[in-house]
Coordinates of C-alpha atoms in Angstrom, one line a residue:
Chain A
L23 CA -13.5 -16.3 -12.0
S24 CA -13.9 -19.6 -10.1
S25 CA -15.9 -19.4 -7.0
K26 CA -12.9 -20.7 -5.0
P27 CA -9.9 -18.8 -6.2
N28 CA -6.6 -20.7 -5.4
L29 CA -4.2 -17.8 -5.4
R30 CA -0.5 -18.2 -4.7
R31 CA 1.1 -15.8 -2.1
V32 CA 3.6 -13.3 -3.5
G33 CA 6.1 -11.5 -1.3
I34 CA 7.0 -7.8 -2.0
L35 CA 10.4 -6.6 -0.8
G36 CA 9.6 -2.9 -0.4
G37 CA 10.6 0.1 1.5
M38 CA 13.0 1.4 -1.2
G39 CA 11.2 3.7 -0.9
P40 CA 7.9 3.1 0.9
A41 CA 5.8 5.2 -1.6
A42 CA 6.9 3.0 -4.5
T43 CA 5.8 0.0 -2.5
V44 CA 2.3 1.4 -1.9
D45 CA 2.2 2.3 -5.7
L46 CA 3.1 -1.2 -6.6
M47 CA 0.4 -2.7 -4.3
A48 CA -2.2 -0.3 -5.7
K49 CA -1.2 -1.4 -9.2
V50 CA -1.6 -5.1 -8.3
L51 CA -5.1 -4.3 -7.0
A52 CA -6.0 -2.4 -10.1
A53 CA -4.6 -5.2 -12.3
T54 CA -6.6 -8.0 -10.7
P55 CA -9.9 -9.2 -12.1
A56 CA -11.8 -9.3 -8.8
R57 CA -15.4 -9.1 -7.6
R58 CA -14.8 -9.8 -3.9
D59 CA -12.0 -9.3 -1.4
E60 CA -10.9 -12.9 -1.6
D61 CA -10.3 -12.7 -5.4
H62 CA -7.4 -10.4 -4.7
V63 CA -3.7 -11.5 -4.7
P64 CA -2.4 -12.5 -1.2
L65 CA 0.5 -10.2 -0.7
I66 CA 3.0 -10.3 2.1
V67 CA 4.9 -7.0 2.2
W68 CA 8.2 -6.3 3.8
N69 CA 8.1 -2.4 3.8
V70 CA 11.2 -1.7 5.9
P71 CA 13.0 1.4 4.6
Q72 CA 15.9 1.0 6.9
V73 CA 18.1 -0.4 4.1
P74 CA 21.5 1.0 3.3
S75 CA 21.4 3.5 0.4
R76 CA 21.5 1.6 -2.9
P77 CA 23.0 4.6 -4.9
A78 CA 25.7 5.0 -2.2
A79 CA 26.6 1.3 -2.2
L80 CA 26.9 1.4 -6.0
R81 CA 29.2 4.3 -5.9
G82 CA 31.4 2.4 -3.4
D83 CA 30.4 4.9 -0.9
G84 CA 28.5 2.8 1.7
P85 CA 27.6 -0.7 2.9
S86 CA 25.8 -3.1 0.7
P87 CA 22.0 -3.2 1.1
L88 CA 22.1 -7.0 0.3
P89 CA 22.1 -8.3 4.0
A90 CA 18.9 -6.1 4.8
M91 CA 17.3 -7.3 1.6
L92 CA 18.1 -10.9 2.4
E93 CA 16.5 -10.6 5.9
G94 CA 13.3 -9.5 4.1
A95 CA 13.4 -12.1 1.4
R96 CA 14.0 -15.0 3.7
F97 CA 11.2 -13.8 5.9
L98 CA 8.8 -13.6 3.0
Q99 CA 9.7 -17.0 1.9
G100 CA 9.1 -18.3 5.4
A101 CA 5.6 -16.7 5.3
G102 CA 4.6 -18.8 2.3
A103 CA 5.5 -16.5 -0.6
T104 CA 5.8 -18.5 -3.8
A105 CA 7.6 -15.7 -5.6
L106 CA 9.3 -12.4 -4.7
A107 CA 9.0 -8.9 -6.3
I108 CA 11.3 -6.0 -5.6
A109 CA 9.5 -2.6 -5.6
C110 CA 12.6 -0.6 -6.7
N111 CA 14.5 -0.5 -10.0
T112 CA 17.9 0.4 -8.6
A113 CA 17.8 -2.5 -6.0
H114 CA 17.5 -4.9 -8.9
H115 CA 21.3 -4.7 -9.2
W116 CA 21.2 -7.2 -6.3
A117 CA 18.3 -9.3 -7.8
D118 CA 20.6 -12.1 -9.1
A119 CA 22.4 -12.3 -5.6
L120 CA 19.0 -12.5 -3.9
Q121 CA 17.8 -15.2 -6.3
R122 CA 20.7 -17.4 -5.4
A123 CA 19.9 -17.0 -1.7
V124 CA 16.2 -18.1 -1.9
S125 CA 14.4 -21.1 -3.4
I126 CA 11.4 -19.2 -4.9
P127 CA 11.6 -17.2 -8.1
V128 CA 12.3 -13.5 -8.1
L129 CA 9.9 -11.7 -10.6
H130 CA 12.3 -9.4 -12.3
I131 CA 11.0 -5.9 -13.1
A132 CA 13.0 -5.6 -16.3
D133 CA 11.9 -9.1 -17.5
A134 CA 8.3 -7.9 -16.9
A135 CA 8.9 -4.6 -18.7
V136 CA 10.7 -6.0 -21.7
A137 CA 8.1 -8.6 -22.1
E138 CA 5.5 -5.8 -22.4
L139 CA 7.7 -3.9 -24.9
M140 CA 7.8 -7.1 -27.0
A141 CA 4.0 -7.5 -26.7
R142 CA 3.4 -4.1 -28.4
K143 CA 2.3 -4.3 -32.0
P144 CA 4.7 -3.7 -33.5
P145 CA 7.5 -4.0 -30.9
P146 CA 9.5 -0.7 -30.8
A147 CA 12.6 -0.5 -33.1
A148 CA 14.4 1.2 -30.3
A149 CA 13.4 2.3 -26.7
G150 CA 14.5 5.2 -24.6
L151 CA 15.6 4.4 -21.0
L152 CA 14.9 6.9 -18.2
G153 CA 16.0 6.0 -14.7
T154 CA 18.6 6.7 -12.1
R155 CA 22.3 6.8 -13.2
E156 CA 22.7 3.7 -11.1
T157 CA 19.9 1.7 -12.7
L158 CA 21.3 2.7 -16.2
R159 CA 24.8 1.7 -15.2
S160 CA 23.6 -1.6 -13.8
G161 CA 22.5 -2.6 -17.3
I162 CA 19.5 -4.6 -16.1
Y163 CA 17.3 -3.2 -18.9
Q164 CA 19.9 -2.9 -21.7
G165 CA 21.0 -6.5 -21.7
R166 CA 17.4 -7.8 -21.8
M167 CA 16.4 -5.3 -24.5
A168 CA 19.4 -6.3 -26.6
A169 CA 18.5 -10.0 -26.2
H170 CA 15.2 -9.2 -27.9
G171 CA 16.8 -6.9 -30.6
I172 CA 15.7 -3.6 -29.1
P173 CA 18.5 -1.1 -28.8
A174 CA 18.4 1.2 -25.8
V175 CA 18.5 5.0 -26.5
E176 CA 20.1 6.5 -23.4
P177 CA 20.3 10.1 -22.2
D178 CA 23.6 12.0 -22.5
E179 CA 25.2 13.4 -19.4
A180 CA 23.3 16.7 -19.4
M181 CA 20.0 14.9 -20.0
Q182 CA 20.8 12.4 -17.3
A183 CA 21.3 15.3 -14.9
A184 CA 17.9 16.7 -15.7
I185 CA 16.3 13.2 -15.1
E186 CA 18.0 13.1 -11.7
R187 CA 16.5 16.4 -10.9
A188 CA 13.0 15.3 -12.1
I189 CA 13.2 12.2 -9.8
A190 CA 14.2 14.3 -6.8
D191 CA 11.4 16.8 -7.7
V192 CA 8.8 14.0 -7.7
K193 CA 10.0 12.8 -4.4
A194 CA 9.5 16.4 -3.1
G195 CA 6.1 16.6 -4.7
E196 CA 7.2 19.4 -7.1
M197 CA 5.4 18.0 -10.1
D198 CA 5.5 21.1 -12.4
R199 CA 9.2 21.4 -11.9
A200 CA 9.7 17.7 -12.5
C201 CA 7.7 17.8 -15.8
A202 CA 9.8 20.8 -16.9
A203 CA 13.0 18.8 -16.4
F204 CA 11.6 15.5 -17.8
I205 CA 9.7 16.5 -21.0
P206 CA 12.6 17.9 -23.0
V207 CA 14.6 14.8 -22.3
A208 CA 11.7 12.5 -23.3
D209 CA 11.3 14.6 -26.5
A210 CA 15.0 14.4 -27.3
L211 CA 15.0 10.6 -26.9
V212 CA 12.0 10.3 -29.3
E213 CA 13.9 12.5 -31.8
R214 CA 16.8 10.1 -31.5
G215 CA 14.6 7.2 -32.5
A216 CA 13.0 6.0 -29.3
Q217 CA 9.5 4.6 -30.3
A218 CA 8.9 3.7 -26.6
L219 CA 10.1 5.3 -23.3
V220 CA 10.8 2.9 -20.4
L221 CA 10.2 4.8 -17.0
A222 CA 12.8 2.7 -15.2
C223 CA 12.4 4.5 -11.9
T224 CA 9.4 4.1 -9.6
E225 CA 9.0 7.9 -9.3
L226 CA 8.7 8.7 -13.0
P227 CA 5.3 7.1 -13.7
L228 CA 3.8 9.4 -11.0
L229 CA 4.6 12.4 -13.4
P230 CA 1.5 14.0 -15.2
C231 CA 2.8 13.7 -18.7
P232 CA 1.5 15.5 -21.9
A233 CA -1.1 13.4 -23.7
G234 CA 1.2 13.2 -26.8
L235 CA 3.8 11.3 -24.9
R236 CA 1.6 8.8 -23.2
P237 CA 1.2 6.1 -25.8
R238 CA 5.0 5.8 -25.9
L239 CA 5.4 5.4 -22.1
L240 CA 6.0 2.0 -20.5
D241 CA 5.7 1.7 -16.7
P242 CA 7.7 -1.2 -15.3
T243 CA 6.0 -1.0 -12.0
L244 CA 2.7 -1.7 -13.8
A245 CA 4.3 -4.5 -15.8
L246 CA 5.7 -6.0 -12.5
A247 CA 2.2 -5.7 -10.9
R248 CA 0.7 -7.6 -13.9
A249 CA 3.5 -10.4 -13.6
I250 CA 2.6 -10.7 -9.9
V251 CA -1.1 -11.2 -10.7
T252 CA -0.3 -13.7 -13.4
H253 CA 2.0 -15.6 -11.1
S254 CA -0.5 -15.6 -8.3
R255 CA -3.3 -17.0 -10.5
G256 CA -1.0 -19.6 -11.7
E257 CA -1.0 -18.6 -15.4
P258 CA 2.2 -18.9 -17.4
C259 CA 4.1 -15.6 -17.8
E260 CA 7.3 -14.1 -19.1
G261 CA 9.8 -13.4 -16.4
C262 CA 8.1 -15.5 -13.7
G263 CA 10.9 -18.0 -13.5
P264 CA 10.4 -21.6 -12.6
D265 CA 6.9 -22.7 -11.4
V266 CA 7.1 -23.7 -7.7
S267 CA 3.4 -24.3 -7.1
Chain B
L11 CA 14.6 14.4 13.3
S12 CA 17.6 12.6 14.5
S13 CA 20.1 11.5 11.9
K14 CA 19.7 7.8 13.1
P15 CA 16.0 7.2 13.5
N16 CA 15.3 4.3 15.8
L17 CA 11.9 3.2 14.6
R18 CA 9.9 0.3 15.9
R19 CA 8.4 -2.1 13.4
V20 CA 4.6 -2.3 13.2
G21 CA 2.6 -5.2 11.7
I22 CA -0.5 -4.5 9.7
L23 CA -3.1 -7.2 9.5
G24 CA -4.7 -6.3 6.3
G25 CA -6.5 -7.9 3.3
M26 CA -9.9 -7.1 4.8
G27 CA -10.1 -5.8 2.1
P28 CA -6.9 -5.0 0.3
A29 CA -7.8 -1.5 -0.7
A30 CA -8.3 -0.5 2.9
T31 CA -4.8 -1.8 3.6
V32 CA -3.2 0.3 0.8
D33 CA -5.2 3.3 2.2
L34 CA -3.9 2.8 5.7
M35 CA -0.3 2.4 4.4
A36 CA -0.6 5.6 2.4
K37 CA -2.0 7.5 5.4
V38 CA 1.0 6.2 7.5
L39 CA 3.4 7.6 4.9
A40 CA 1.5 11.0 4.8
A41 CA 1.4 11.2 8.6
T42 CA 5.2 10.6 9.0
P43 CA 7.6 13.6 9.3
A44 CA 10.2 12.3 6.9
R45 CA 13.0 13.7 4.7
R46 CA 14.4 10.4 3.6
D47 CA 13.3 6.8 3.0
E48 CA 14.8 5.7 6.3
D49 CA 12.7 8.1 8.3
H50 CA 9.6 6.2 7.4
V51 CA 7.9 3.7 9.7
P52 CA 9.0 0.0 9.1
L53 CA 5.8 -1.8 8.2
I54 CA 5.3 -5.5 7.8
V55 CA 2.0 -6.2 6.1
W56 CA 0.0 -9.3 6.0
N57 CA -2.3 -8.4 3.1
V58 CA -4.0 -11.8 2.6
P59 CA -7.7 -11.4 1.7
Q60 CA -8.5 -15.1 1.8
V61 CA -10.2 -14.6 5.3
P62 CA -13.6 -15.9 6.0
S63 CA -16.3 -13.1 5.7
R64 CA -16.5 -11.0 8.9
P65 CA -20.1 -10.0 8.3
A66 CA -21.2 -13.6 7.6
A67 CA -19.5 -14.9 10.7
L68 CA -21.1 -12.2 12.8
R69 CA -24.5 -13.2 11.4
G70 CA -23.8 -16.7 12.5
D71 CA -23.7 -17.6 8.8
G72 CA -20.1 -18.8 8.3
P73 CA -16.8 -19.8 9.9
S74 CA -14.9 -17.4 12.2
P75 CA -12.1 -15.3 10.6
L76 CA -10.1 -15.6 13.9
P77 CA -7.9 -18.5 12.9
A78 CA -6.8 -16.7 9.6
M79 CA -6.3 -13.5 11.5
L80 CA -4.2 -15.3 14.1
E81 CA -2.0 -16.9 11.5
G82 CA -1.2 -13.4 10.2
A83 CA -0.8 -11.9 13.7
R84 CA 1.7 -14.6 14.9
F85 CA 3.6 -14.3 11.7
L86 CA 3.9 -10.5 12.0
Q87 CA 5.0 -10.8 15.7
G88 CA 7.7 -13.3 14.5
A89 CA 8.9 -10.8 12.0
G90 CA 9.7 -8.3 14.7
A91 CA 6.6 -6.2 14.9
T92 CA 6.3 -4.4 18.2
A93 CA 2.6 -3.6 17.8
L94 CA -0.3 -4.7 15.5
A95 CA -2.9 -2.7 13.6
I96 CA -6.0 -4.2 11.9
A97 CA -6.9 -2.4 8.7
C98 CA -10.7 -3.1 9.1
N99 CA -13.3 -1.8 11.5
T100 CA -15.6 -4.8 11.4
A101 CA -12.6 -7.2 12.1
H102 CA -12.1 -5.4 15.4
H103 CA -14.9 -7.5 16.7
W104 CA -12.1 -10.0 17.2
A105 CA -9.4 -7.6 18.4
D106 CA -9.6 -8.7 22.0
A107 CA -9.3 -12.3 21.1
L108 CA -6.3 -11.4 19.0
Q109 CA -4.8 -9.4 21.8
R110 CA -5.0 -12.4 24.1
A111 CA -3.2 -14.6 21.6
V112 CA -0.1 -12.3 21.0
S113 CA 2.4 -10.6 23.4
I114 CA 2.5 -7.3 21.5
P115 CA -0.1 -4.6 21.7
V116 CA -2.9 -4.2 19.2
L117 CA -3.4 -0.6 18.4
H118 CA -7.2 -0.4 18.4
I119 CA -8.8 1.7 15.7
A120 CA -11.6 2.8 18.0
D121 CA -9.2 3.8 20.8
A122 CA -7.2 5.9 18.2
A123 CA -10.4 7.5 16.8
V124 CA -12.0 8.3 20.2
A125 CA -8.7 9.8 21.3
E126 CA -8.9 12.2 18.3
L127 CA -12.5 13.1 19.2
M128 CA -11.5 14.0 22.7
A129 CA -8.6 16.1 21.4
R130 CA -11.0 18.3 19.5
K131 CA -11.5 21.7 21.1
P132 CA -14.1 21.4 22.4
P133 CA -14.8 17.7 22.3
P134 CA -18.1 17.0 20.7
A135 CA -21.2 16.8 22.9
A136 CA -22.4 13.8 20.8
A137 CA -21.0 12.1 17.7
G138 CA -22.7 10.3 14.8
L139 CA -21.5 6.8 14.0
L140 CA -21.5 5.6 10.4
G141 CA -20.3 2.1 9.6
T142 CA -21.4 -1.4 8.7
R143 CA -24.3 -2.9 10.7
E144 CA -21.9 -5.4 12.1
T145 CA -19.4 -2.7 13.3
L146 CA -22.3 -0.8 15.0
R147 CA -23.6 -4.0 16.6
S148 CA -20.1 -4.9 17.9
G149 CA -20.2 -1.8 20.1
I150 CA -16.5 -1.1 19.8
Y151 CA -17.0 2.6 19.3
Q152 CA -20.1 3.2 21.6
G153 CA -18.4 1.8 24.7
R154 CA -15.3 3.9 24.3
M155 CA -17.3 7.0 23.5
A156 CA -19.5 6.5 26.5
A157 CA -16.5 6.0 28.7
H158 CA -15.4 9.5 27.6
G159 CA -19.0 11.0 28.1
I160 CA -19.7 11.2 24.3
P161 CA -23.1 9.7 23.4
A162 CA -23.3 8.0 19.9
V163 CA -25.9 9.1 17.5
E164 CA -26.8 6.0 15.5
P165 CA -28.7 5.8 12.2
D166 CA -32.2 4.3 12.3
E167 CA -33.0 1.1 10.1
A168 CA -33.7 3.1 6.9
M169 CA -30.7 5.3 7.3
Q170 CA -28.5 2.2 8.0
A171 CA -29.8 0.6 4.8
A172 CA -28.6 3.8 2.9
I173 CA -25.2 3.6 4.6
E174 CA -24.8 -0.1 3.5
R175 CA -25.7 0.9 -0.1
A176 CA -23.1 3.8 0.1
I177 CA -20.4 1.4 1.3
A178 CA -21.2 -1.1 -1.5
D179 CA -21.2 1.8 -4.0
V180 CA -17.7 3.0 -2.9
K181 CA -16.4 -0.6 -3.3
A182 CA -17.8 -0.5 -6.9
G183 CA -16.3 2.9 -7.6
E184 CA -19.8 4.5 -7.9
M185 CA -18.9 7.7 -6.0
D186 CA -21.8 9.9 -7.1
R187 CA -24.4 7.3 -6.1
A188 CA -22.5 6.7 -2.8
C189 CA -22.6 10.4 -2.0
A190 CA -26.3 10.5 -2.8
A191 CA -27.0 7.8 -0.3
F192 CA -24.5 9.0 2.4
I193 CA -25.2 12.8 2.5
P194 CA -28.9 12.8 3.7
V195 CA -27.9 10.3 6.5
A196 CA -25.0 12.5 7.6
D197 CA -27.2 15.5 7.6
A198 CA -29.9 13.8 9.6
L199 CA -27.4 12.7 12.3
V200 CA -26.2 16.4 12.4
E201 CA -29.8 17.6 12.9
R202 CA -30.1 15.0 15.8
G203 CA -27.2 16.6 17.6
A204 CA -24.1 14.9 16.1
Q205 CA -21.3 17.5 16.3
A206 CA -18.8 15.1 14.8
L207 CA -19.3 12.1 12.4
V208 CA -17.2 9.1 12.8
L209 CA -16.6 7.3 9.5
A210 CA -16.2 3.9 11.1
C211 CA -15.8 2.0 7.8
T212 CA -12.7 2.1 5.8
E213 CA -14.7 2.8 2.6
L214 CA -16.5 6.0 3.8
P215 CA -13.4 8.3 4.0
L216 CA -12.9 7.7 0.3
L217 CA -16.1 9.6 -0.5
P218 CA -15.9 13.1 -1.9
C219 CA -18.0 15.0 0.8
P220 CA -19.4 18.4 0.6
A221 CA -17.1 21.1 2.1
G222 CA -19.7 21.9 4.7
L223 CA -19.6 18.4 6.3
R224 CA -15.8 18.1 6.2
P225 CA -14.9 19.8 9.6
R226 CA -17.2 17.4 11.4
L227 CA -15.8 14.2 9.9
L228 CA -13.4 12.0 11.7
D229 CA -11.5 9.3 9.8
P230 CA -10.6 6.4 12.1
T231 CA -8.2 5.0 9.5
L232 CA -6.2 8.3 9.6
A233 CA -6.4 8.3 13.5
L234 CA -4.9 4.6 13.3
A235 CA -2.2 5.7 10.9
R236 CA -1.2 8.5 13.4
A237 CA -1.2 6.0 16.3
I238 CA 1.1 3.7 14.2
V239 CA 3.5 6.6 13.6
T240 CA 3.5 7.6 17.3
H241 CA 4.1 4.1 18.4
S242 CA 6.9 3.6 15.9
R243 CA 8.7 6.7 17.0
G244 CA 8.4 5.6 20.6
E245 CA 6.3 8.6 21.7
P246 CA 3.6 7.9 24.3
C247 CA 0.1 7.7 22.7
E248 CA -3.5 7.0 23.6
G249 CA -4.6 3.5 22.6
C250 CA -1.0 2.2 22.1
G251 CA -1.3 -0.3 24.9
P252 CA 1.7 -1.3 27.0
D253 CA 5.2 -0.2 25.8
V254 CA 7.2 -3.2 24.7
S255 CA 10.3 -1.5 23.4

């Protein structure tokens, strides 16, 4: 560490929900090599949960969250952020629209996650994808995985219903019930060839999983946290977009 | 809960250090009666740790942190915050100067903590004060406690040195060593008449304390979190300053 760290500010577009934002911030802290307060990444955080429901908008059932997200993104840019991160998988459906509206790079959670899949030795021949129905439909992970030659193993309809229950149980703090819904789906995806399991919903990494599953799990929130640290420290990284320093 | 919560935005001036900021945000989340994301307090967070050292400035040994704090405060005000909270006890030395520079109220951590002391049944006849040397010297707690008729029981020099070691050990994650330094001081203050113990440093509430001590402890970070929630929901509160809604 240099004695005068020259760290770039990163903006976090959060509030979707607020617990996922706190989790991302804690993972940024843990991923930072720091001895003193001032070695830590300067973060400006828009943690405003009053955003129209992303799943409802994707079902055509409510207003778009994009205007509220743009208010936050523009504000973060005005505060000196040199990159943006969105602390929600489902909201990444609007990441490209957001990127077109700002002049700083959006660090995409799926870019960060797929870069970590590819860095595994060896990279998985196929990877399971666990998240909300809306995140899976948006295709943000599948396209990037396919571009790197990793097929996505997706839950069938009954398995997806179990994952939705597990996510709701985590939000309600019902961890035992969440595990009971999650584990059979994870096991089934492994049986169908998934050598890694991408937990593409910010609630799922909070689950206490059996030790046997853990080496397969990939936490995109942690991958995004590492991309934030790498960007802030000015190191080149996958998924960081153009350098704007 | 109304179906359309009308919550006021609160700005958090953080980064001093960043772990205390994450802890305050998590306590705001936990203190909020919420069923859905949008029931949570909208927080804008300036978590920029590149602020000159507060202890060094107070020793006359370095530049003032006030300009950096003012940059954050003005920015949070511009983002629609209707009140500010500072996630650091020692930095409250500059709270009055900050308050004079902005037009929204600063929710003072010592106001919030002393209001919770006074709400105990019965209020303590005397309260121990544990924090950094600089926080104790700044007098932000003692003056408010005296105004409510609660004398402060302060550590002597040897006890203060143990508290400084405990705080440094918490920062380093050495919880057992921190407890070994903290507990004898806490016990000694209780023997000297402290019916409550104010943990006036954001590191100290992170300590796993013996069950016997717990009913006496008062966590000002939690008190500040509750004041943030009360302000956001527009309820009257001690230490919230003028209503600006």
